[in-house]
Amino acid sequence: VDFPGGAAVVAKHLRKAGAEVLFSTVVGNDALKDFVLKDLEAAGIRCGLVIDPTRPTTHKNAFITNGYRMLKVDKLDNRPISEKALAQLKSALAGHSAEAVVFSDFRHGIFNRVTIPQLAAAVPPGVARVADSQVANRWGNILEFQNFDLVTPNEREARFALGDQDSTVRPLALELYKKSGCKTLILKLGERGIITYRAPNPEVRSFFTVGSFADRVVDPVGAGDALLAYATLSLIATKSNVIASILGSLSAAVACEHDGNNPVSPEDVLKKLNALEKRARFE
């Protein structure tokens, strides 16, 4: 089964949630570029692809037998993108009006310690900046995204960024919050839920936790993408990091309860919320 992955999945979550989405990335001049373009346009996503004929469109293949991933074969180019491609991305950022820009970092050439400050600076004033950076077969560092409105790392990514294998979660999250300079940090903890840090306020605590809402985990892959999308839109719409954390967690739970990394619909999130409300006991 072929499907666009990576940042394209985040874009499809955002679109499914009702947002108008412009998706930009760097692709090769090949058949996979056409496949990505066709799929995203069918989902109602506008595409501003930067085409670089010197590199292939990132292509990842997994061979699965009886539910087990037996082999992974990738065709990609992890070199930093060219100055020309970087200039095109910066122009796209500066030239389009938006309420938020989401940087989804898989470390395959676009994002590095040189390009991130330039891309972040190209975002127009008043536009929310959101980032998520992967630590998998490539090492992204969420601390390179400084002074963003929202960052959503998982525990492994946080520990990698801070070089800290030993601290408990709360001081770990606080240290990452301080060093990143972000306005809101949502630290993803898998089956333990999330911990959110926000600006200190005399009336409320600077942090809070939200447990996982998943009832039956089928496939956790991609839950973070759903959380990133719904937390971003909720934060833009309500200005509340509490609502953003809860709706982000609900969308992640919905994603976990279905096989495959498919876009989460608002109807499914509402259904999950209603089911939780029926089970809740208020005193």
PDB file of C-alpha atoms in Angstrom:
ATOM      1  CA  VAL A   1       0.000   0.000   0.000  1.00  0.00           C
ATOM      2  CA  ASP A   2       1.438   3.366  -1.027  1.00  0.00           C
ATOM      3  CA  PHE A   3       0.664   6.590   0.822  1.00  0.00           C
ATOM      4  CA  PRO A   4       2.340   9.947   1.452  1.00  0.00           C
ATOM      5  CA  GLY A   5       4.072   9.978   4.830  1.00  0.00           C
ATOM      6  CA  GLY A   6       6.076  12.325   7.005  1.00  0.00           C
ATOM      7  CA  ALA A   7       4.920  15.922   7.075  1.00  0.00           C
ATOM      8  CA  ALA A   8       2.231  15.127   4.487  1.00  0.00           C
ATOM      9  CA  VAL A   9       0.393  13.129   7.159  1.00  0.00           C
ATOM     10  CA  VAL A  10       0.322  16.171   9.436  1.00  0.00           C
ATOM     11  CA  ALA A  11      -1.035  18.224   6.543  1.00  0.00           C
ATOM     12  CA  LYS A  12      -3.827  15.686   5.987  1.00  0.00           C
ATOM     13  CA  HIS A  13      -4.763  15.722   9.681  1.00  0.00           C
ATOM     14  CA  LEU A  14      -4.970  19.520   9.563  1.00  0.00           C
ATOM     15  CA  ARG A  15      -7.114  19.430   6.441  1.00  0.00           C
ATOM     16  CA  LYS A  16      -9.414  16.722   7.827  1.00  0.00           C
ATOM     17  CA  ALA A  17      -9.915  18.880  10.913  1.00  0.00           C
ATOM     18  CA  GLY A  18     -11.215  21.666   8.676  1.00  0.00           C
ATOM     19  CA  ALA A  19      -8.178  23.883   8.122  1.00  0.00           C
ATOM     20  CA  GLU A  20      -7.130  25.402   4.824  1.00  0.00           C
ATOM     21  CA  VAL A  21      -3.662  23.957   4.270  1.00  0.00           C
ATOM     22  CA  LEU A  22      -0.741  24.939   2.056  1.00  0.00           C
ATOM     23  CA  PHE A  23       1.896  22.195   2.081  1.00  0.00           C
ATOM     24  CA  SER A  24       5.509  22.879   1.136  1.00  0.00           C
ATOM     25  CA  THR A  25       8.435  20.483   0.934  1.00  0.00           C
ATOM     26  CA  VAL A  26      11.324  19.561  -1.346  1.00  0.00           C
ATOM     27  CA  VAL A  27      10.804  16.709  -3.816  1.00  0.00           C
ATOM     28  CA  GLY A  28      12.609  15.252  -6.796  1.00  0.00           C
ATOM     29  CA  ASN A  29      11.461  15.518 -10.385  1.00  0.00           C
ATOM     30  CA  ASP A  30      10.129  11.969 -10.492  1.00  0.00           C
ATOM     31  CA  ALA A  31       6.988   9.838 -10.456  1.00  0.00           C
ATOM     32  CA  LEU A  32       6.766   9.918  -6.661  1.00  0.00           C
ATOM     33  CA  LYS A  33       6.459  13.692  -6.796  1.00  0.00           C
ATOM     34  CA  ASP A  34       3.419  13.292  -9.042  1.00  0.00           C
ATOM     35  CA  PHE A  35       1.963  10.674  -6.688  1.00  0.00           C
ATOM     36  CA  VAL A  36       2.310  12.972  -3.664  1.00  0.00           C
ATOM     37  CA  LEU A  37       0.841  15.926  -5.542  1.00  0.00           C
ATOM     38  CA  LYS A  38      -2.154  13.927  -6.767  1.00  0.00           C
ATOM     39  CA  ASP A  39      -2.886  12.455  -3.331  1.00  0.00           C
ATOM     40  CA  LEU A  40      -2.681  15.740  -1.434  1.00  0.00           C
ATOM     41  CA  GLU A  41      -4.693  17.676  -3.992  1.00  0.00           C
ATOM     42  CA  ALA A  42      -7.389  14.978  -3.798  1.00  0.00           C
ATOM     43  CA  ALA A  43      -7.488  15.641  -0.043  1.00  0.00           C
ATOM     44  CA  GLY A  44      -8.078  19.345  -0.696  1.00  0.00           C
ATOM     45  CA  ILE A  45      -4.553  20.467   0.199  1.00  0.00           C
ATOM     46  CA  ARG A  46      -2.819  23.160  -1.816  1.00  0.00           C
ATOM     47  CA  CYS A  47       0.771  22.263  -2.621  1.00  0.00           C
ATOM     48  CA  GLY A  48       3.773  24.517  -3.058  1.00  0.00           C
ATOM     49  CA  LEU A  49       6.362  21.861  -3.814  1.00  0.00           C
ATOM     50  CA  VAL A  50       9.984  22.830  -4.386  1.00  0.00           C
ATOM     51  CA  ILE A  51      11.338  20.568  -7.131  1.00  0.00           C
ATOM     52  CA  ASP A  52      15.040  19.684  -7.024  1.00  0.00           C
ATOM     53  CA  PRO A  53      16.026  17.415  -9.941  1.00  0.00           C
ATOM     54  CA  THR A  54      19.341  16.545  -8.242  1.00  0.00           C
ATOM     55  CA  ARG A  55      17.711  14.561  -5.424  1.00  0.00           C
ATOM     56  CA  PRO A  56      14.961  11.914  -5.241  1.00  0.00           C
ATOM     57  CA  THR A  57      11.620  12.286  -3.539  1.00  0.00           C
ATOM     58  CA  THR A  58      12.057  10.571  -0.159  1.00  0.00           C
ATOM     59  CA  HIS A  59      10.739   7.015  -0.488  1.00  0.00           C
ATOM     60  CA  LYS A  60      10.447   4.644   2.484  1.00  0.00           C
ATOM     61  CA  ASN A  61       9.435   1.004   2.109  1.00  0.00           C
ATOM     62  CA  ALA A  62       8.503  -1.412   4.889  1.00  0.00           C
ATOM     63  CA  PHE A  63       8.030  -5.145   4.308  1.00  0.00           C
ATOM     64  CA  ILE A  64       5.520  -6.541   6.804  1.00  0.00           C
ATOM     65  CA  THR A  65       4.619 -10.184   7.434  1.00  0.00           C
ATOM     66  CA  ASN A  66       1.864 -11.189   9.865  1.00  0.00           C
ATOM     67  CA  GLY A  67       1.992  -7.786  11.483  1.00  0.00           C
ATOM     68  CA  TYR A  68       5.789  -7.801  11.927  1.00  0.00           C
ATOM     69  CA  ARG A  69       8.044  -5.334  10.141  1.00  0.00           C
ATOM     70  CA  MET A  70      10.711  -7.583   8.621  1.00  0.00           C
ATOM     71  CA  LEU A  71      12.696  -5.173   6.461  1.00  0.00           C
ATOM     72  CA  LYS A  72      12.944  -1.459   5.757  1.00  0.00           C
ATOM     73  CA  VAL A  73      14.388  -0.100   2.514  1.00  0.00           C
ATOM     74  CA  ASP A  74      14.649   3.643   1.952  1.00  0.00           C
ATOM     75  CA  LYS A  75      15.645   5.749  -1.023  1.00  0.00           C
ATOM     76  CA  LEU A  76      16.459   9.288   0.066  1.00  0.00           C
ATOM     77  CA  ASP A  77      19.047  12.058   0.146  1.00  0.00           C
ATOM     78  CA  ASN A  78      19.887  13.527   3.542  1.00  0.00           C
ATOM     79  CA  ARG A  79      22.166  16.267   2.231  1.00  0.00           C
ATOM     80  CA  PRO A  80      21.177  19.805   3.244  1.00  0.00           C
ATOM     81  CA  ILE A  81      18.947  21.369   0.600  1.00  0.00           C
ATOM     82  CA  SER A  82      20.464  23.827  -1.852  1.00  0.00           C
ATOM     83  CA  GLU A  83      20.494  27.582  -1.332  1.00  0.00           C
ATOM     84  CA  LYS A  84      18.031  27.853  -4.220  1.00  0.00           C
ATOM     85  CA  ALA A  85      15.568  25.456  -2.582  1.00  0.00           C
ATOM     86  CA  LEU A  86      15.973  27.220   0.769  1.00  0.00           C
ATOM     87  CA  ALA A  87      15.242  30.575  -0.863  1.00  0.00           C
ATOM     88  CA  GLN A  88      12.072  29.153  -2.439  1.00  0.00           C
ATOM     89  CA  LEU A  89      10.854  27.844   0.922  1.00  0.00           C
ATOM     90  CA  LYS A  90      11.547  31.176   2.623  1.00  0.00           C
ATOM     91  CA  SER A  91       9.703  32.982  -0.153  1.00  0.00           C
ATOM     92  CA  ALA A  92       6.702  30.670   0.283  1.00  0.00           C
ATOM     93  CA  LEU A  93       6.656  31.357   4.026  1.00  0.00           C
ATOM     94  CA  ALA A  94       6.887  35.106   3.612  1.00  0.00           C
ATOM     95  CA  GLY A  95       4.470  35.318   0.703  1.00  0.00           C
ATOM     96  CA  HIS A  96       1.369  33.595   2.079  1.00  0.00           C
ATOM     97  CA  SER A  97      -1.018  34.707   4.787  1.00  0.00           C
ATOM     98  CA  ALA A  98      -1.728  32.144   7.500  1.00  0.00           C
ATOM     99  CA  GLU A  99      -2.672  31.850  11.142  1.00  0.00           C
ATOM    100  CA  ALA A 100      -0.027  29.224  11.856  1.00  0.00           C
ATOM    101  CA  VAL A 101       3.038  27.614  10.303  1.00  0.00           C
ATOM    102  CA  VAL A 102       3.881  24.049  11.317  1.00  0.00           C
ATOM    103  CA  PHE A 103       7.463  22.826  10.907  1.00  0.00           C
ATOM    104  CA  SER A 104       7.419  19.007  10.802  1.00  0.00           C
ATOM    105  CA  ASP A 105      11.065  17.966  10.958  1.00  0.00           C
ATOM    106  CA  PHE A 106      12.205  14.520   9.806  1.00  0.00           C
ATOM    107  CA  ARG A 107      15.827  15.595   9.126  1.00  0.00           C
ATOM    108  CA  HIS A 108      16.010  14.627   5.480  1.00  0.00           C
ATOM    109  CA  GLY A 109      17.674  17.840   4.334  1.00  0.00           C
ATOM    110  CA  ILE A 110      15.334  20.775   4.923  1.00  0.00           C
ATOM    111  CA  PHE A 111      15.898  21.427   8.618  1.00  0.00           C
ATOM    112  CA  ASN A 112      19.288  21.835  10.298  1.00  0.00           C
ATOM    113  CA  ARG A 113      20.955  24.310  12.644  1.00  0.00           C
ATOM    114  CA  VAL A 114      21.708  26.658   9.723  1.00  0.00           C
ATOM    115  CA  THR A 115      18.348  26.617   7.935  1.00  0.00           C
ATOM    116  CA  ILE A 116      15.979  26.575  10.923  1.00  0.00           C
ATOM    117  CA  PRO A 117      16.702  30.163  12.078  1.00  0.00           C
ATOM    118  CA  GLN A 118      16.318  31.389   8.494  1.00  0.00           C
ATOM    119  CA  LEU A 119      13.031  29.591   7.922  1.00  0.00           C
ATOM    120  CA  ALA A 120      11.673  30.691  11.297  1.00  0.00           C
ATOM    121  CA  ALA A 121      12.612  34.306  10.568  1.00  0.00           C
ATOM    122  CA  ALA A 122      10.721  34.135   7.256  1.00  0.00           C
ATOM    123  CA  VAL A 123       7.414  33.545   9.054  1.00  0.00           C
ATOM    124  CA  PRO A 124       5.500  36.861   9.084  1.00  0.00           C
ATOM    125  CA  PRO A 125       4.941  38.588  12.445  1.00  0.00           C
ATOM    126  CA  GLY A 126       1.772  37.532  14.229  1.00  0.00           C
ATOM    127  CA  VAL A 127       1.713  34.063  12.682  1.00  0.00           C
ATOM    128  CA  ALA A 128       1.941  31.242  15.233  1.00  0.00           C
ATOM    129  CA  ARG A 129       5.005  29.039  14.846  1.00  0.00           C
ATOM    130  CA  VAL A 130       4.724  25.348  15.746  1.00  0.00           C
ATOM    131  CA  ALA A 131       7.386  22.635  15.581  1.00  0.00           C
ATOM    132  CA  ASP A 132       7.849  18.911  15.984  1.00  0.00           C
ATOM    133  CA  SER A 133      11.240  17.244  15.421  1.00  0.00           C
ATOM    134  CA  GLN A 134      11.854  13.511  15.058  1.00  0.00           C
ATOM    135  CA  VAL A 135      14.570  11.412  16.649  1.00  0.00           C
ATOM    136  CA  ALA A 136      14.529   8.136  14.733  1.00  0.00           C
ATOM    137  CA  ASN A 137      16.994   7.022  12.064  1.00  0.00           C
ATOM    138  CA  ARG A 138      17.895  10.729  11.831  1.00  0.00           C
ATOM    139  CA  TRP A 139      18.471  12.985  14.840  1.00  0.00           C
ATOM    140  CA  GLY A 140      16.360  16.109  14.982  1.00  0.00           C
ATOM    141  CA  ASN A 141      16.761  18.533  17.876  1.00  0.00           C
ATOM    142  CA  ILE A 142      13.678  20.376  19.096  1.00  0.00           C
ATOM    143  CA  LEU A 143      15.876  22.967  20.850  1.00  0.00           C
ATOM    144  CA  GLU A 144      16.909  24.297  17.448  1.00  0.00           C
ATOM    145  CA  PHE A 145      13.356  25.659  17.128  1.00  0.00           C
ATOM    146  CA  GLN A 146      13.740  28.602  19.484  1.00  0.00           C
ATOM    147  CA  ASN A 147      10.939  30.842  20.813  1.00  0.00           C
ATOM    148  CA  PHE A 148       8.095  29.019  19.065  1.00  0.00           C
ATOM    149  CA  ASP A 149       4.462  29.246  20.131  1.00  0.00           C
ATOM    150  CA  LEU A 150       4.080  25.468  20.480  1.00  0.00           C
ATOM    151  CA  VAL A 151       6.465  22.506  20.428  1.00  0.00           C
ATOM    152  CA  THR A 152       5.344  18.882  20.808  1.00  0.00           C
ATOM    153  CA  PRO A 153       8.302  16.511  21.370  1.00  0.00           C
ATOM    154  CA  ASN A 154       8.026  13.058  22.856  1.00  0.00           C
ATOM    155  CA  GLU A 155      10.064  11.951  25.870  1.00  0.00           C
ATOM    156  CA  ARG A 156      12.836  10.410  23.793  1.00  0.00           C
ATOM    157  CA  GLU A 157      13.209  13.581  21.731  1.00  0.00           C
ATOM    158  CA  ALA A 158      13.282  15.701  24.880  1.00  0.00           C
ATOM    159  CA  ARG A 159      15.958  13.540  26.496  1.00  0.00           C
ATOM    160  CA  PHE A 160      18.044  13.632  23.317  1.00  0.00           C
ATOM    161  CA  ALA A 161      17.799  17.424  23.046  1.00  0.00           C
ATOM    162  CA  LEU A 162      18.837  17.926  26.677  1.00  0.00           C
ATOM    163  CA  GLY A 163      21.315  15.047  26.872  1.00  0.00           C
ATOM    164  CA  ASP A 164      19.425  13.836  29.937  1.00  0.00           C
ATOM    165  CA  GLN A 165      18.657  10.154  30.448  1.00  0.00           C
ATOM    166  CA  ASP A 166      18.014  10.319  34.177  1.00  0.00           C
ATOM    167  CA  SER A 167      15.672  13.136  35.236  1.00  0.00           C
ATOM    168  CA  THR A 168      12.047  12.390  35.977  1.00  0.00           C
ATOM    169  CA  VAL A 169       9.483  13.753  33.561  1.00  0.00           C
ATOM    170  CA  ARG A 170       8.434  16.937  35.342  1.00  0.00           C
ATOM    171  CA  PRO A 171      11.910  18.524  35.713  1.00  0.00           C
ATOM    172  CA  LEU A 172      12.770  17.249  32.233  1.00  0.00           C
ATOM    173  CA  ALA A 173       9.776  19.071  30.752  1.00  0.00           C
ATOM    174  CA  LEU A 174      10.511  22.231  32.730  1.00  0.00           C
ATOM    175  CA  GLU A 175      14.125  22.329  31.547  1.00  0.00           C
ATOM    176  CA  LEU A 176      13.074  21.843  27.928  1.00  0.00           C
ATOM    177  CA  TYR A 177      10.409  24.530  28.290  1.00  0.00           C
ATOM    178  CA  LYS A 178      12.964  27.002  29.632  1.00  0.00           C
ATOM    179  CA  LYS A 179      15.701  26.219  27.110  1.00  0.00           C
ATOM    180  CA  SER A 180      13.393  26.246  24.089  1.00  0.00           C
ATOM    181  CA  GLY A 181      11.848  29.607  24.963  1.00  0.00           C
ATOM    182  CA  CYS A 182       8.490  28.313  23.726  1.00  0.00           C
ATOM    183  CA  LYS A 183       5.137  29.633  24.891  1.00  0.00           C
ATOM    184  CA  THR A 184       3.587  26.169  25.239  1.00  0.00           C
ATOM    185  CA  LEU A 185       5.294  22.789  25.522  1.00  0.00           C
ATOM    186  CA  ILE A 186       3.303  19.576  25.153  1.00  0.00           C
ATOM    187  CA  LEU A 187       5.559  16.660  26.078  1.00  0.00           C
ATOM    188  CA  LYS A 188       4.166  13.369  24.766  1.00  0.00           C
ATOM    189  CA  LEU A 189       4.550  10.393  27.117  1.00  0.00           C
ATOM    190  CA  GLY A 190       2.961   7.562  25.150  1.00  0.00           C
ATOM    191  CA  GLU A 191       0.505   5.496  27.178  1.00  0.00           C
ATOM    192  CA  ARG A 192       1.064   7.858  30.149  1.00  0.00           C
ATOM    193  CA  GLY A 193      -0.493  10.798  28.297  1.00  0.00           C
ATOM    194  CA  ILE A 194       1.127  14.241  28.203  1.00  0.00           C
ATOM    195  CA  ILE A 195       2.530  16.967  30.420  1.00  0.00           C
ATOM    196  CA  THR A 196       2.074  20.588  29.331  1.00  0.00           C
ATOM    197  CA  TYR A 197       4.161  23.553  30.444  1.00  0.00           C
ATOM    198  CA  ARG A 198       3.084  27.157  29.931  1.00  0.00           C
ATOM    199  CA  ALA A 199       4.064  30.632  31.115  1.00  0.00           C
ATOM    200  CA  PRO A 200       3.995  31.057  34.919  1.00  0.00           C
ATOM    201  CA  ASN A 201       0.808  32.650  36.232  1.00  0.00           C
ATOM    202  CA  PRO A 202      -0.073  33.537  39.838  1.00  0.00           C
ATOM    203  CA  GLU A 203      -3.563  32.090  39.369  1.00  0.00           C
ATOM    204  CA  VAL A 204      -2.724  28.699  37.835  1.00  0.00           C
ATOM    205  CA  ARG A 205       0.098  26.167  37.897  1.00  0.00           C
ATOM    206  CA  SER A 206       2.720  26.430  35.188  1.00  0.00           C
ATOM    207  CA  PHE A 207       2.207  22.761  34.273  1.00  0.00           C
ATOM    208  CA  PHE A 208      -0.569  20.179  34.107  1.00  0.00           C
ATOM    209  CA  THR A 209      -0.936  16.594  32.962  1.00  0.00           C
ATOM    210  CA  VAL A 210      -3.523  14.849  30.808  1.00  0.00           C
ATOM    211  CA  GLY A 211      -3.799  11.068  30.894  1.00  0.00           C
ATOM    212  CA  SER A 212      -4.177   8.990  27.764  1.00  0.00           C
ATOM    213  CA  PHE A 213      -7.744   8.708  26.451  1.00  0.00           C
ATOM    214  CA  ALA A 214      -7.026   5.594  24.372  1.00  0.00           C
ATOM    215  CA  ASP A 215      -9.261   2.665  25.331  1.00  0.00           C
ATOM    216  CA  ARG A 216      -7.876   0.040  22.971  1.00  0.00           C
ATOM    217  CA  VAL A 217      -4.537   0.700  21.293  1.00  0.00           C
ATOM    218  CA  VAL A 218      -4.394  -0.902  17.846  1.00  0.00           C
ATOM    219  CA  ASP A 219      -1.636   1.110  16.164  1.00  0.00           C
ATOM    220  CA  PRO A 220       0.137   3.966  17.983  1.00  0.00           C
ATOM    221  CA  VAL A 221       2.140   5.041  14.925  1.00  0.00           C
ATOM    222  CA  GLY A 222       1.106   8.538  13.908  1.00  0.00           C
ATOM    223  CA  ALA A 223      -0.681   9.469  17.123  1.00  0.00           C
ATOM    224  CA  GLY A 224       1.779  12.320  17.576  1.00  0.00           C
ATOM    225  CA  ASP A 225       0.901  13.674  14.127  1.00  0.00           C
ATOM    226  CA  ALA A 226      -2.765  13.852  15.085  1.00  0.00           C
ATOM    227  CA  LEU A 227      -1.926  15.546  18.384  1.00  0.00           C
ATOM    228  CA  LEU A 228       0.271  18.090  16.612  1.00  0.00           C
ATOM    229  CA  ALA A 229      -2.494  18.993  14.159  1.00  0.00           C
ATOM    230  CA  TYR A 230      -5.399  19.238  16.600  1.00  0.00           C
ATOM    231  CA  ALA A 231      -3.390  20.966  19.330  1.00  0.00           C
ATOM    232  CA  THR A 232      -2.243  23.574  16.809  1.00  0.00           C
ATOM    233  CA  LEU A 233      -5.734  24.332  15.527  1.00  0.00           C
ATOM    234  CA  SER A 234      -7.228  24.348  19.031  1.00  0.00           C
ATOM    235  CA  LEU A 235      -4.573  26.749  20.271  1.00  0.00           C
ATOM    236  CA  ILE A 236      -5.188  29.085  17.332  1.00  0.00           C
ATOM    237  CA  ALA A 237      -8.969  28.977  17.757  1.00  0.00           C
ATOM    238  CA  THR A 238      -9.221  29.247  21.544  1.00  0.00           C
ATOM    239  CA  LYS A 239      -5.858  30.633  22.760  1.00  0.00           C
ATOM    240  CA  SER A 240      -6.141  28.005  25.512  1.00  0.00           C
ATOM    241  CA  ASN A 241      -3.308  25.543  26.056  1.00  0.00           C
ATOM    242  CA  VAL A 242      -5.660  23.475  28.243  1.00  0.00           C
ATOM    243  CA  ILE A 243      -8.145  22.990  25.403  1.00  0.00           C
ATOM    244  CA  ALA A 244      -5.287  22.406  22.953  1.00  0.00           C
ATOM    245  CA  SER A 245      -3.809  19.717  25.210  1.00  0.00           C
ATOM    246  CA  ILE A 246      -7.133  17.940  25.721  1.00  0.00           C
ATOM    247  CA  LEU A 247      -8.257  17.990  22.082  1.00  0.00           C
ATOM    248  CA  GLY A 248      -4.763  17.033  20.948  1.00  0.00           C
ATOM    249  CA  SER A 249      -4.819  14.080  23.346  1.00  0.00           C
ATOM    250  CA  LEU A 250      -8.299  13.050  22.206  1.00  0.00           C
ATOM    251  CA  SER A 251      -7.218  13.049  18.564  1.00  0.00           C
ATOM    252  CA  ALA A 252      -4.129  10.996  19.452  1.00  0.00           C
ATOM    253  CA  ALA A 253      -6.379   8.467  21.206  1.00  0.00           C
ATOM    254  CA  VAL A 254      -8.595   8.195  18.125  1.00  0.00           C
ATOM    255  CA  ALA A 255      -5.516   7.657  15.952  1.00  0.00           C
ATOM    256  CA  CYS A 256      -4.259   4.903  18.292  1.00  0.00           C
ATOM    257  CA  GLU A 257      -7.528   3.012  18.096  1.00  0.00           C
ATOM    258  CA  HIS A 258      -7.404   2.582  14.313  1.00  0.00           C
ATOM    259  CA  ASP A 259      -4.949   0.704  12.123  1.00  0.00           C
ATOM    260  CA  GLY A 260      -2.841   2.866   9.819  1.00  0.00           C
ATOM    261  CA  ASN A 261      -1.838   6.506   9.935  1.00  0.00           C
ATOM    262  CA  ASN A 262      -5.106   7.928   8.627  1.00  0.00           C
ATOM    263  CA  PRO A 263      -6.395  11.498   9.116  1.00  0.00           C
ATOM    264  CA  VAL A 264      -8.541  11.920  12.221  1.00  0.00           C
ATOM    265  CA  SER A 265     -11.934  13.556  11.685  1.00  0.00           C
ATOM    266  CA  PRO A 266     -13.559  16.069  14.063  1.00  0.00           C
ATOM    267  CA  GLU A 267     -16.562  13.740  14.227  1.00  0.00           C
ATOM    268  CA  ASP A 268     -14.393  10.952  15.646  1.00  0.00           C
ATOM    269  CA  VAL A 269     -12.857  13.322  18.195  1.00  0.00           C
ATOM    270  CA  LEU A 270     -16.329  14.494  19.248  1.00  0.00           C
ATOM    271  CA  LYS A 271     -17.514  10.887  19.502  1.00  0.00           C
ATOM    272  CA  LYS A 272     -14.580  10.098  21.782  1.00  0.00           C
ATOM    273  CA  LEU A 273     -15.296  13.192  23.890  1.00  0.00           C
ATOM    274  CA  ASN A 274     -18.989  12.288  24.246  1.00  0.00           C
ATOM    275  CA  ALA A 275     -18.107   8.737  25.286  1.00  0.00           C
ATOM    276  CA  LEU A 276     -15.764  10.051  27.970  1.00  0.00           C
ATOM    277  CA  GLU A 277     -18.404  12.473  29.218  1.00  0.00           C
ATOM    278  CA  LYS A 278     -20.928   9.652  29.614  1.00  0.00           C
ATOM    279  CA  ARG A 279     -18.449   7.677  31.721  1.00  0.00           C
ATOM    280  CA  ALA A 280     -17.402  10.640  33.847  1.00  0.00           C
ATOM    281  CA  ARG A 281     -18.730  11.209  37.344  1.00  0.00           C
ATOM    282  CA  PHE A 282     -18.994  14.808  38.477  1.00  0.00           C
ATOM    283  CA  GLU A 283     -19.195  15.598  42.167  1.00  0.00           C
TER     284      GLU A 283
END
